[in-house]
Amino acid sequence: MFKTIKRFINWTGDYKKRLYIGFVYSFFVSLFAAVSVMLGAYSLMLVVQDLRGEVKLSNGNIWLLLGLMILFVLLRFLFSYLRAKTQESVGYEIAAQERMEIGNILKRVPLGYFRKNNTGDISATITTQLTFMELLGLKMLDIIVNGYINVFVVIICLAFFNIPIALISLGGVLLSGVFIKILNRFSEKTSPVVHDAQEKMTKATIEYLRGMSVVKSFGMTGASVKSVKEAYKKSRKVNIRGEIQFAPITALHLFALKLASTGIVWFASLMVLNAQGPVQFADFFGIPVMMVIFSFSLFAHVESVNDSAHVLGLIDSTLNNLENLKNTEFIDSNGKDVSIDSYDIAFENVTFSYEDIQVIKDLTLKIPQGKTTAIVGPSGSGKTTLCNLIARFYDVDRGRITVGNHDIREFTCDSLLSNISMVFQNVYLFHDTVRNNIKFGKADATEDEIIEAAKKARCHDFIMELPCGYDTKIGEMGSSLSGGEKQRISIARAILKDAPIIILDEATASIDPENEYLIQSALSELTREKTIIIIAHRLATIENADQIVVLEEGRIVQNGRHEQLINEQGVYRKFLDIRMEAENWAI
């Protein structure tokens, strides 16, 4: 248990000092609470002695006692407020900081990381598990640490009045601690299983929601929901089984504390019964009453530790997942911020595989600065992979890629990608305003620059027709816009970035003729005087390229201009014939 608490405190990093200050405040909260009870018991003893005629309580004494009790109660709540102010926000602050740190980490990992690690699991760690840490983690730490601070402060106070009762209290706490340790061991074993069930549940839910259109269109609701139901059933089963396992140990923990409370009442009663004579009875009366009062409140904070001990296992498991994420190897760990003044791109004997599947095979290619290079080839030939390698989304297995005569492995990801703008076939827009989606290309862009980029991308007119213009919030992934509109906003984003290298991956595929014309005009603005790499299937897009690279099974089988390749027997000629047949096809 205390090992996990130490890990949690270390996890808070720079906020650790605030936790320790909070623990000091908790000590004073407990001290003033105990002193208030002792002062109350002392006052009751004086009242009894006054009734018996042994002492005379004056109005001054009464007001003094009342004032002291009010003072200690106020001090207790003051330090309780200071503790809350110091500690309560730490969970939210560190969780926000962790999310930003993990976001920066995930930007620097190879895309292969997301092939090996399920995005549902990553999402669960960043959202569900970190939310659990910020909402419950710190509260559990507060219950355990401050709970034990409270009980030990009271035990120390009791020891000044009666050693046996202090020992009974300490014995109850130590015995309950044994059961808490057993409970914590159970939690360590079950928490990874619970987390695994939660991650599978998140994964199944995300997959089901993302595929909702397919589910509805094929009428396979029953079959598709099966995996979701199984994930939910497993989560329920795992959680119920855990509660059943914890119940007996929790009961023993509470039994140990209740037994100690009973022992305190029993011993305090003996003190009263064994008091001899009226004077001794009056002297002893306040102490037993104080002990009885403490017996009801002494273990209140420690009793709830059983729930916290259960949660500690989940905290431990979450910390493991966070450490695994944060210890991920960066693709640019040895990179530097490199500035370049030329933008030639060269592949030198490059080989690349997705795990065991070789996609690029000993490929050598030069892409001149300021020229347009079109990459064509059948599906699976390695076209998109080639572009991903230029952007260093993956590292090559053998060979090297250079930009401006620098191996791209010399760059940090940010310094490399600052030279590259990419426009994809499947556009991703954020659930935000149109302005912020365009501004994503340049964070410090002015309003005039944003509007100018939108005009060049041929999207200013339709943006102004939206309900709030540039302040219109578009749906998740741009769901409230048409495919052509989304594509033009993504081009505006790239125009605003104004990078010297442009990669277009099927940017005009699956677009209607009207939008295609507008997008082609927007692309002309984007690509002016740039180094351009185009992946396309349409003849109109590639026939004017300075060079056309034809790929087949990860190798370059042809390279030249359209006028040259059209007269050669080979893949390019076959590719064009197939395209012509497809365009002339009719029902």
Coordinates of N, CA and C in Angstrom, one line a residue, residues 38 151-171 260 263-275 283-292 294 298:
M38 N -11.1 16.9 24.0 CA -10.5 16.8 25.3 C -10.9 18.0 26.1
V151 N -5.7 9.4 13.1 CA -5.8 8.4 14.2 C -4.5 8.4 15.1
F152 N -3.4 8.6 14.5 CA -2.2 8.5 15.3 C -2.0 9.8 16.2
V153 N -2.5 10.9 15.7 CA -2.5 12.1 16.5 C -3.4 11.9 17.7
V154 N -4.6 11.3 17.5 CA -5.5 11.1 18.6 C -4.9 10.1 19.6
I155 N -4.3 9.0 19.1 CA -3.7 8.0 19.9 C -2.6 8.6 20.8
I156 N -1.8 9.5 20.2 CA -0.7 10.2 21.0 C -1.4 11.0 22.1
C157 N -2.5 11.7 21.8 CA -3.2 12.5 22.8 C -3.7 11.6 23.9
L158 N -4.3 10.5 23.5 CA -4.8 9.5 24.5 C -3.7 9.0 25.4
A159 N -2.5 8.8 24.9 CA -1.4 8.3 25.7 C -1.0 9.2 26.8
F160 N -1.3 10.5 26.7 CA -1.0 11.4 27.8 C -1.9 11.2 29.0
F161 N -3.1 10.6 28.7 CA -4.1 10.5 29.7 C -4.2 9.0 30.2
N162 N -4.0 8.1 29.3 CA -4.2 6.7 29.7 C -3.5 5.8 28.7
I163 N -2.4 5.2 29.1 CA -1.6 4.3 28.2 C -2.3 3.1 27.8
P164 N -3.0 2.3 28.6 CA -3.7 1.1 28.2 C -4.7 1.4 27.0
I165 N -5.5 2.5 27.2 CA -6.5 2.8 26.1 C -5.7 3.2 24.8
A166 N -4.6 3.9 24.9 CA -3.8 4.2 23.7 C -3.3 3.0 23.1
L167 N -2.9 2.0 23.9 CA -2.4 0.7 23.3 C -3.6 -0.1 22.7
I168 N -4.8 -0.1 23.3 CA -5.9 -0.7 22.7 C -6.2 -0.1 21.3
S169 N -6.2 1.2 21.2 CA -6.4 1.9 20.0 C -5.4 1.5 18.9
L170 N -4.1 1.6 19.4 CA -3.0 1.2 18.4 C -3.1 -0.2 18.0
G171 N -3.5 -1.1 18.9 CA -3.7 -2.5 18.5 C -4.7 -2.7 17.4
A260 N -11.7 -2.7 18.7 CA -10.9 -1.7 19.5 C -11.8 -0.7 20.1
G263 N -13.4 -2.1 23.0 CA -12.3 -2.2 24.1 C -12.1 -0.9 24.8
I264 N -12.2 0.2 24.1 CA -12.0 1.5 24.7 C -13.2 1.8 25.7
V265 N -14.4 1.5 25.2 CA -15.6 1.7 26.0 C -15.5 0.9 27.3
W266 N -15.1 -0.4 27.1 CA -15.1 -1.4 28.2 C -14.1 -0.9 29.3
F267 N -12.9 -0.5 28.8 CA -11.8 0.0 29.7 C -12.2 1.3 30.4
A268 N -12.9 2.2 29.7 CA -13.3 3.5 30.3 C -14.4 3.2 31.4
S269 N -15.3 2.2 31.1 CA -16.3 1.9 32.1 C -15.7 1.3 33.3
L270 N -14.6 0.5 33.2 CA -13.9 0.0 34.3 C -13.3 1.1 35.2
M271 N -12.8 2.1 34.5 CA -12.2 3.2 35.2 C -13.2 3.9 36.1
V272 N -14.4 4.1 35.6 CA -15.5 4.7 36.4 C -15.9 3.8 37.5
L273 N -16.1 2.5 37.3 CA -16.6 1.6 38.3 C -15.5 1.4 39.4
N274 N -14.2 1.5 39.0 CA -13.2 1.3 40.0 C -12.8 2.6 40.8
A275 N -13.4 3.7 40.4 CA -13.1 5.0 41.1 C -13.6 4.9 42.5
D283 N -12.6 13.3 39.6 CA -11.3 13.5 38.8 C -11.3 12.6 37.6
F284 N -11.8 11.4 37.8 CA -11.8 10.4 36.7 C -12.9 10.5 35.7
F285 N -14.0 11.3 36.1 CA -15.2 11.3 35.2 C -14.9 11.8 33.8
G286 N -14.1 12.9 33.7 CA -13.9 13.5 32.4 C -13.1 12.7 31.5
I287 N -12.1 11.9 32.0 CA -11.3 11.1 31.2 C -12.1 10.0 30.5
P288 N -12.8 9.1 31.3 CA -13.6 8.1 30.7 C -14.6 8.6 29.6
V289 N -15.2 9.8 29.9 CA -16.2 10.3 28.9 C -15.4 10.7 27.7
M290 N -14.3 11.3 27.8 CA -13.4 11.6 26.7 C -13.1 10.4 25.9
M291 N -12.7 9.3 26.6 CA -12.4 8.1 25.9 C -13.6 7.5 25.1
V292 N -14.8 7.6 25.7 CA -16.0 7.1 25.1 C -16.3 7.9 23.8
F294 N -14.1 9.6 22.0 CA -13.1 9.2 21.0 C -13.4 7.8 20.4
L298 N -12.7 8.0 16.7 CA -11.3 7.7 16.5 C -11.0 7.0 15.2

